[in-house]
Coordinates of C-alpha atoms in Angstrom, one line a residue:
X1 CA 20.8 -219.3 122.2
X2 CA 21.3 -222.3 119.9
X3 CA 18.6 -224.2 118.2
X4 CA 19.1 -227.8 116.9
X5 CA 18.0 -228.1 113.3
X6 CA 17.1 -231.4 111.6
X7 CA 16.1 -230.6 108.0
X8 CA 14.7 -234.1 107.4
X9 CA 12.4 -234.0 110.4
X10 CA 11.3 -230.4 109.5
X11 CA 10.6 -231.5 105.9
X12 CA 8.6 -234.5 107.1
X13 CA 6.6 -232.4 109.5
X14 CA 5.7 -229.9 106.8
X15 CA 4.7 -232.6 104.4
X16 CA 2.5 -234.0 107.2
X17 CA 0.6 -230.7 107.4
X18 CA 2.2 -229.5 110.6
X19 CA 3.6 -226.2 109.2
X20 CA 1.1 -224.0 111.0
X21 CA 1.7 -225.8 114.3
X22 CA 5.4 -225.4 113.8
X23 CA 5.0 -221.7 113.3
X24 CA 2.8 -221.4 116.4
X25 CA 5.3 -223.3 118.5
X26 CA 8.2 -221.2 117.3
X27 CA 6.3 -218.1 118.4
X28 CA 5.2 -219.5 121.7
X29 CA 8.3 -221.4 122.8
X30 CA 11.1 -219.6 121.0
X31 CA 9.7 -216.1 120.4
X32 CA 10.1 -216.3 116.6
X33 CA 7.1 -214.9 114.7
X34 CA 6.3 -213.9 111.1
X35 CA 4.2 -210.8 110.3
X36 CA 1.7 -211.9 107.6
X37 CA 0.8 -208.3 106.9
X38 CA 3.9 -208.2 104.7
X39 CA 2.4 -210.6 102.4
X40 CA 1.9 -214.3 101.8
X41 CA 4.3 -216.5 103.8
X42 CA 5.6 -219.7 102.2
X43 CA 8.4 -222.3 102.4
X44 CA 11.1 -221.9 99.8
X45 CA 12.2 -224.9 97.7
X46 CA 14.3 -227.3 99.6
X47 CA 16.6 -230.2 98.6
X48 CA 16.7 -233.6 100.4
X49 CA 19.8 -235.4 101.3
X50 CA 19.9 -237.2 97.9
X51 CA 19.9 -233.8 96.1
X52 CA 16.4 -234.6 94.7
X53 CA 14.4 -231.4 94.3
X54 CA 11.4 -231.2 96.6
X55 CA 8.7 -228.6 96.1
X56 CA 7.0 -227.6 99.3
X57 CA 3.5 -226.2 98.7
X58 CA 2.4 -224.5 101.9
X59 CA 1.1 -221.2 103.1
X60 CA 3.9 -220.9 105.7
X61 CA 7.6 -220.3 105.1
X62 CA 11.0 -220.9 106.6
X63 CA 12.1 -217.5 105.1
X64 CA 10.1 -214.3 104.4
X65 CA 9.5 -213.7 100.7
X66 CA 6.9 -210.9 100.9
X67 CA 5.1 -209.1 98.1
X68 CA 6.2 -205.5 97.4
X69 CA 4.2 -202.7 99.0
X70 CA 6.3 -200.0 97.3
X71 CA 6.6 -199.1 93.6
X72 CA 8.9 -201.5 91.7
X73 CA 12.2 -199.7 90.9
X74 CA 15.6 -200.6 89.5
X75 CA 17.4 -197.3 89.4
X76 CA 18.0 -194.0 91.2
X77 CA 16.6 -190.5 90.6
X78 CA 17.9 -189.0 87.3
X79 CA 19.1 -185.8 88.9
X80 CA 21.6 -187.7 91.0
X81 CA 23.4 -188.4 87.7
X82 CA 23.0 -184.9 86.3
X83 CA 26.0 -182.6 86.0
X84 CA 25.5 -178.8 85.8
X85 CA 28.1 -176.5 84.3
X86 CA 28.9 -173.7 86.8
X87 CA 29.5 -171.2 84.0
X88 CA 26.4 -169.1 82.9
X89 CA 26.4 -168.7 79.2
X90 CA 24.9 -165.3 78.1
X91 CA 22.7 -165.2 75.0
X92 CA 24.2 -162.6 72.7
X93 CA 22.4 -159.6 71.2
X94 CA 23.2 -157.7 68.0
X95 CA 26.2 -155.4 68.3
X96 CA 25.7 -151.8 69.4
X97 CA 27.8 -149.9 66.8
X98 CA 26.4 -146.3 66.6
X99 CA 29.0 -144.9 69.1
X100 CA 31.8 -146.8 67.3
X101 CA 30.8 -145.4 63.9
X102 CA 30.2 -141.7 64.9
X103 CA 31.9 -141.3 68.2
X104 CA 30.0 -140.6 71.4
X105 CA 29.8 -137.6 73.7
X106 CA 27.8 -136.3 76.6
X107 CA 25.7 -133.1 76.3
X108 CA 24.0 -131.4 79.3
X109 CA 22.4 -133.7 81.9
X110 CA 19.2 -135.6 82.5
X111 CA 17.4 -132.4 83.6
X112 CA 18.3 -130.6 80.3
X113 CA 15.3 -130.3 78.0
X114 CA 16.9 -128.8 74.9
X115 CA 20.4 -128.4 73.5
X116 CA 21.4 -125.5 71.2
X117 CA 24.3 -125.5 68.9
X118 CA 25.7 -122.5 67.1
X119 CA 26.9 -122.4 63.5
X120 CA 28.7 -119.6 61.9
X121 CA 28.9 -119.2 58.1
X122 CA 31.1 -116.5 56.6
X123 CA 29.6 -114.6 53.7
X124 CA 30.7 -111.7 51.7
X125 CA 31.6 -110.2 48.3
X126 CA 34.4 -108.1 47.0
X127 CA 34.6 -105.4 44.3
X128 CA 37.3 -103.6 42.4
X129 CA 39.2 -101.2 44.5
X130 CA 38.5 -97.5 44.4
X131 CA 39.5 -94.7 46.8
X132 CA 36.0 -93.5 47.1
X133 CA 34.1 -96.7 46.4
X134 CA 31.9 -98.2 49.1
X135 CA 31.4 -101.6 47.3
X136 CA 32.1 -105.0 48.8
X137 CA 31.1 -106.3 52.2
X138 CA 31.5 -109.3 54.5
X139 CA 29.3 -110.7 57.2
X140 CA 28.6 -113.8 59.3
X141 CA 25.4 -115.9 59.2
X142 CA 24.7 -117.4 62.6
X143 CA 22.2 -120.2 63.2
X144 CA 21.1 -121.9 66.4
X145 CA 20.0 -125.5 65.6
X146 CA 18.4 -127.3 68.6
X147 CA 17.8 -130.8 69.7
X148 CA 15.4 -132.2 72.3
X149 CA 16.4 -134.6 75.1
X150 CA 14.5 -137.9 75.3
X151 CA 14.6 -139.8 78.6
X152 CA 13.6 -143.5 79.0
X153 CA 13.5 -145.9 81.9
X154 CA 13.3 -149.6 82.9
X155 CA 12.5 -151.2 86.2
X156 CA 14.2 -154.3 87.7
X157 CA 12.8 -156.2 90.6
X158 CA 13.4 -159.4 92.5
X159 CA 12.1 -161.1 95.7
X160 CA 13.6 -163.1 98.5
X161 CA 12.1 -166.4 97.4
X162 CA 13.3 -165.8 93.9
X163 CA 16.8 -165.1 95.2
X164 CA 16.8 -168.3 97.4
X165 CA 15.5 -170.6 94.6
X166 CA 17.9 -169.3 92.0
X167 CA 20.6 -169.5 94.6
X168 CA 20.0 -173.2 94.9
X169 CA 20.9 -173.3 91.1
X170 CA 24.1 -171.4 91.9
X171 CA 22.8 -168.3 90.0
X172 CA 23.2 -164.8 91.4
X173 CA 19.7 -163.6 90.5
X174 CA 20.2 -160.0 91.6
X175 CA 23.3 -159.6 89.5
X176 CA 21.6 -161.2 86.5
X177 CA 18.7 -158.7 86.9
X178 CA 21.1 -155.8 87.0
X179 CA 22.9 -157.0 83.8
X180 CA 19.7 -157.4 82.0
X181 CA 18.5 -153.9 83.0
X182 CA 21.7 -152.2 81.8
X183 CA 21.6 -154.1 78.5
X184 CA 18.0 -153.0 77.8
X185 CA 18.9 -149.4 78.4
X186 CA 22.1 -149.6 76.3
X187 CA 20.1 -151.2 73.4
X188 CA 17.5 -148.5 73.6
X189 CA 20.2 -145.8 73.6
X190 CA 21.8 -147.4 70.5
X191 CA 18.4 -147.4 68.8
X192 CA 18.1 -143.7 69.7
X193 CA 21.4 -143.0 68.1
X194 CA 20.4 -144.6 64.8
X195 CA 16.8 -143.5 64.5
X196 CA 16.1 -140.7 67.0
X197 CA 12.6 -140.2 68.3
X198 CA 9.5 -139.4 66.2
X199 CA 7.6 -136.2 67.0
X200 CA 10.5 -134.2 68.5
X201 CA 13.7 -132.7 67.3
X202 CA 15.7 -135.8 67.9
X203 CA 17.2 -137.5 64.9
X204 CA 19.5 -140.4 64.2
X205 CA 22.5 -141.4 62.1
X206 CA 20.2 -142.7 59.4
X207 CA 17.2 -140.3 59.3
X208 CA 18.4 -136.8 60.0
X209 CA 16.5 -134.5 57.6
X210 CA 19.6 -132.5 56.7
X211 CA 21.3 -135.6 55.2
X212 CA 21.7 -135.5 51.4
X213 CA 19.6 -137.9 49.4
X214 CA 21.1 -141.4 48.8
X215 CA 22.8 -142.4 45.5
X216 CA 21.8 -145.6 43.8
X217 CA 24.4 -148.4 43.2
X218 CA 25.1 -149.6 39.7
X219 CA 23.8 -153.0 40.7
X220 CA 22.4 -154.4 43.9
X221 CA 25.5 -155.9 45.6
X222 CA 23.8 -158.9 47.1
X223 CA 20.9 -159.7 44.7
X224 CA 22.2 -158.9 41.2
X225 CA 24.3 -161.3 39.2
X226 CA 25.7 -158.3 37.3
X227 CA 27.4 -156.9 40.5
X228 CA 31.1 -157.6 40.5
X229 CA 34.1 -156.5 42.5
X230 CA 34.8 -153.9 39.9
X231 CA 31.3 -152.3 39.9
X232 CA 31.3 -152.4 43.7
X233 CA 34.6 -150.5 43.9
X234 CA 33.4 -148.0 41.3
X235 CA 30.3 -147.4 43.4
X236 CA 32.4 -146.4 46.4
X237 CA 34.6 -144.2 44.2
X238 CA 31.3 -142.5 43.0
X239 CA 30.5 -141.8 46.7
X240 CA 33.9 -140.2 47.1
X241 CA 33.4 -138.1 44.0
X242 CA 30.0 -137.0 45.3
X243 CA 31.7 -136.1 48.6
X244 CA 34.1 -133.9 46.7
X245 CA 31.3 -132.1 45.0
X246 CA 29.4 -131.5 48.3
X247 CA 32.4 -130.2 50.1
X248 CA 34.0 -128.1 47.3
X249 CA 37.3 -130.0 47.5
X250 CA 38.0 -129.7 51.2
X251 CA 38.3 -133.5 51.6
X252 CA 41.4 -135.4 50.6
X253 CA 41.7 -139.2 50.0
X254 CA 44.0 -139.6 53.0
X255 CA 41.6 -137.9 55.4
X256 CA 40.0 -140.0 58.1
X257 CA 36.8 -141.5 56.8
X258 CA 34.4 -144.2 57.8
X259 CA 32.5 -146.4 55.5
X260 CA 29.4 -147.8 57.3
X261 CA 27.2 -150.6 56.0
X262 CA 25.4 -153.7 57.1
X263 CA 27.2 -156.9 58.2
X264 CA 25.9 -158.8 55.2
X265 CA 26.8 -156.1 52.8
X266 CA 30.4 -155.9 54.1
X267 CA 30.9 -159.5 53.0
X268 CA 30.8 -158.4 49.4
X269 CA 34.0 -156.4 50.0
X270 CA 35.9 -159.7 49.8
X271 CA 35.0 -160.2 46.2
X272 CA 38.1 -160.3 43.9
X273 CA 38.5 -158.0 40.9
X274 CA 38.4 -159.2 37.3
X275 CA 42.0 -160.2 37.0
X276 CA 42.2 -161.8 40.5
X277 CA 44.6 -159.0 41.6
X278 CA 42.9 -157.5 44.7
X279 CA 39.7 -157.6 46.7
X280 CA 37.4 -154.6 47.0
X281 CA 38.6 -154.1 50.6
X282 CA 42.3 -154.2 49.5
X283 CA 41.7 -151.6 46.8
X284 CA 40.0 -149.3 49.4
X285 CA 42.9 -149.7 51.8
X286 CA 45.3 -148.9 49.0
X287 CA 43.6 -145.8 47.7
X288 CA 42.1 -144.5 51.0
X289 CA 44.7 -145.4 53.6
X290 CA 42.8 -143.8 56.6
X291 CA 39.4 -145.3 55.7
X292 CA 37.9 -147.6 58.3
X293 CA 35.0 -150.0 57.5
X294 CA 32.4 -150.4 60.2
X295 CA 29.3 -152.6 60.2
X296 CA 26.0 -152.5 62.0
X297 CA 22.8 -154.5 61.3
X298 CA 20.7 -151.3 61.3
X299 CA 22.1 -150.4 57.8
X300 CA 20.3 -153.4 56.2
X301 CA 16.9 -155.2 56.2
X302 CA 14.8 -155.7 58.2
X303 CA 16.0 -152.7 60.2
X304 CA 16.3 -150.5 57.1
X305 CA 13.2 -150.6 54.9
X306 CA 14.9 -148.8 52.0
X307 CA 17.3 -151.7 51.5
X308 CA 21.1 -151.9 52.0
X309 CA 22.3 -148.5 53.0
X310 CA 25.9 -147.3 53.0
X311 CA 27.3 -144.1 54.4
X312 CA 30.7 -142.6 53.6
X313 CA 31.5 -140.1 56.4
X314 CA 34.5 -137.8 56.8
X315 CA 35.2 -138.1 60.5
X316 CA 36.8 -134.7 61.2
X317 CA 37.7 -131.6 59.3
X318 CA 39.9 -128.8 60.9
X319 CA 39.3 -130.2 64.3
X320 CA 35.5 -130.3 64.0
X321 CA 33.7 -133.7 63.9
X322 CA 31.1 -134.3 61.2
X323 CA 28.7 -136.2 63.5
X324 CA 28.5 -137.4 67.1
X325 CA 26.0 -139.4 68.9
X326 CA 25.2 -137.8 72.2
X327 CA 23.7 -138.8 75.6
X328 CA 22.3 -136.6 78.4
X329 CA 22.4 -139.4 81.0
X330 CA 24.2 -142.7 80.2
X331 CA 22.9 -144.5 83.2
X332 CA 21.1 -143.2 86.2
X333 CA 20.2 -145.5 89.1
X334 CA 17.2 -144.3 91.1
X335 CA 16.4 -145.1 94.7
X336 CA 16.0 -148.8 95.6
X337 CA 12.5 -149.4 96.8
X338 CA 12.5 -152.0 99.6
X339 CA 9.2 -153.9 100.1
X340 CA 8.5 -156.5 102.9
X341 CA 10.0 -159.3 100.9
X342 CA 11.2 -157.8 97.6
X343 CA 13.3 -155.0 96.0
X344 CA 12.5 -152.8 93.0
X345 CA 14.6 -150.1 91.3
X346 CA 14.2 -147.8 88.4
X347 CA 17.1 -147.0 86.1
X348 CA 17.0 -144.4 83.3
X349 CA 19.0 -143.1 80.4
X350 CA 18.6 -140.2 77.9
X351 CA 20.0 -138.9 74.7
X352 CA 19.9 -136.4 71.9
X353 CA 20.2 -138.9 69.0
X354 CA 22.9 -138.2 66.4
X355 CA 24.0 -134.6 66.0
X356 CA 25.1 -133.9 62.4
X357 CA 27.3 -130.8 62.6
X358 CA 28.2 -130.9 58.9
X359 CA 25.9 -133.3 57.1
X360 CA 27.4 -132.4 53.7
X361 CA 30.5 -134.4 54.7
X362 CA 28.4 -137.6 54.4
X363 CA 27.4 -139.4 51.2
X364 CA 24.8 -142.1 51.2
X365 CA 24.1 -144.9 48.8
X366 CA 21.5 -147.7 48.5
X367 CA 23.2 -150.8 47.1

C-alpha cells in the first residue's frame, strides 16, 4: 500500500491545530496508531522547503520518541569482558624437611601401640694373665628403649551442589578437597617428626631427651655485628671437635654428615672470609667433602623458642643410622560415607616421631 505524502500540507495542518485529528484519521482510515503508554508523543523538528528551521510544538508526533521505562545503560555486564586463567595456582606452605634431614622409614602399622628397640653395649675388663687367675670378664648390656605410636586424622567432605557450583568455575572441587586433606596430614606428620607428642614416649628431632645439650656460638650469626665468616666457620669446627669428643674418635671428617639449620641462618654461610678467599660454605665443602647442608624453618624462630638452632649429625656409622623419622601409617583412607546429597571421608596417619639410635653422634649449637 502506498500513501501520498505532502510535507507542506501536513505542516500546515499541524500548525492549524489538526494534529490530533490527523492521528485519529490515520488510525481509523489507514490502521496506523501510536501507543501513548510508551510516553509522550510529539512531532520532531521539520524543515520547510526554504531550509528554514520550523519548531513544531504539539503533543502528537510523526515519529515515536518515547521516554525510557528501563534503567539507562551504555555498556554491557562486566563479566562478559572478564578472562579467567584455567590454571589453578596453589598457595605454598613451608617445606616439610624432617624426612630429608634424617631419612624416613616405616615401623609396625597403624594398629601397633608401641615399638621396642634393642641396644647392645659390650662391657668388660681384662687383667694380667695367670695360669690359675680368674680375673677379667666381659659382658653385654642390653636395653629395650620404646616409643609410642600416635595416630591422627582429618575429615574431608563435599556436597553435590558444591561440586556443581565449583564445576561452573572449572574447578574440580573433589580433587581439591583430597589434595588439601593429604597436605594437612603430611604437615602434621612433619610436625610430629620435629617435635613428637607431649605426654607420651614420642619425641622429635629437636627435643629428644637423650640429645646432648647445645653449645653456644661465639657470636649470634644474624644479630651480632661481631659475627664474621671466620667466627662462623670456627663455630662449626667447634661442633665437629665436640662430635669427636662424644664419639671417641669414631667419626672421620670425610664421613657422611648433615648440617641442619633454619633457612635464614643458612644465608650466613655465604659470608666471605677475612681475605676474600672463600665463603663459609666453600670452606665446609673443602674440609668436609661429604657434608650436606639442609634447612628447615623449624630450626629458627618462631618455631624454635630457644633461638637459631643448628645440628651436626653423622648420618651413618658401620651401617647403622644415627637417627630416623618413622611412621606407622603414612596415609590410610577410611570408608567413604555416602549421604543423600554429600560425601564424607576420614583419612588418618600415624608416627613414632624421630628415633635417635645413637644421639651421641649429634652435636647441637644455638647461634
